[in-house]
Short mmCIF file of C-alpha atoms in Angstrom, two decimals:
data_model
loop_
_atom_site.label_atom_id
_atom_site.label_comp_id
_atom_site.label_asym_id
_atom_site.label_seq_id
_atom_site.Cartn_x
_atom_site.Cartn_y
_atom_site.Cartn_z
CA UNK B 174 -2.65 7.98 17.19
CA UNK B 175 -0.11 7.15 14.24
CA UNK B 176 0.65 3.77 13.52
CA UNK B 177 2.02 1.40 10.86
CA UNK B 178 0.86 -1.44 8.99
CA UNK B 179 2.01 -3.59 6.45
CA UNK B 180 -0.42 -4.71 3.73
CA UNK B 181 -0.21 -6.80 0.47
CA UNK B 182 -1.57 -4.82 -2.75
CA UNK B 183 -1.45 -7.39 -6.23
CA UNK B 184 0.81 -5.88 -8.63
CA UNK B 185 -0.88 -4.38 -11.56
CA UNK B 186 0.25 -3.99 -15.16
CA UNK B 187 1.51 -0.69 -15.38
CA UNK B 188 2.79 0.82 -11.89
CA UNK B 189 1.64 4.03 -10.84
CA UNK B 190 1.56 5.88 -7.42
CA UNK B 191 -1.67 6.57 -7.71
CA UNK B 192 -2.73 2.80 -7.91
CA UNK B 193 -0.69 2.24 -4.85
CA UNK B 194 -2.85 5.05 -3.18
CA UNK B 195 -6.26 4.49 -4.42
CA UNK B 196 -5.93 0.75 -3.32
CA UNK B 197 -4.93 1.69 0.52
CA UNK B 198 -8.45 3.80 0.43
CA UNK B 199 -9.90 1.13 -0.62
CA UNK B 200 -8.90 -0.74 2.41
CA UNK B 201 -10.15 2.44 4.40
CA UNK B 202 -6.83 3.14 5.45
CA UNK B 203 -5.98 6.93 6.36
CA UNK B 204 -2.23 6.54 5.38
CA UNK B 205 0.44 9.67 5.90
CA UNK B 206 2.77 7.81 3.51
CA UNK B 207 3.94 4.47 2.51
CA UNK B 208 6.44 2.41 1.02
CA UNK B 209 7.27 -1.15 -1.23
CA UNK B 210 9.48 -2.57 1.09
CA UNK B 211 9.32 -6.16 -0.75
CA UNK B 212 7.90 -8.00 -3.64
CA UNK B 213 6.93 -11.15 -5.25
CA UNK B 214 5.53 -12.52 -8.67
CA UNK B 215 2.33 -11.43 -7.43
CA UNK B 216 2.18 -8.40 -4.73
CA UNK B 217 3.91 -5.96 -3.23
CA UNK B 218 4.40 -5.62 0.66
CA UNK B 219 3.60 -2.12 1.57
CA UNK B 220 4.32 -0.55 5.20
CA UNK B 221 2.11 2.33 5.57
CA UNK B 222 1.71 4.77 8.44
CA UNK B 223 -1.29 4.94 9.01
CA UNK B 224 -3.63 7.54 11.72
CA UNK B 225 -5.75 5.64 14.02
CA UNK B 226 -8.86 7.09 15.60
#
């Protein structure tokens, strides 16, 4: 099953993609893809899709 989720990830220094991606594994998340879809001063609001088991 396919899904979506949104999920906060702190903002780091110097954006990459990567960083994006490596912290959604580190949440154990199984994402198909993903996208910033707000901000703050602190974090970005992510909705991922995401494959459910």
């Amino acid at each position: 099953m396919i899904t979506t989720k949104e999920v906060k990830i702190k903002i780091p220094q110097e954006f990459t993609s990567e960083y994006i991606e490596a912290e959604l594994v580190k949440m154990g998340l199984d994402v198909l893809r993903w996208a910033i879809t707000a901000c703050d001063d602190e974090f970005y609001t992510i909705n991922a899709a995401i494959v459910c088991e």
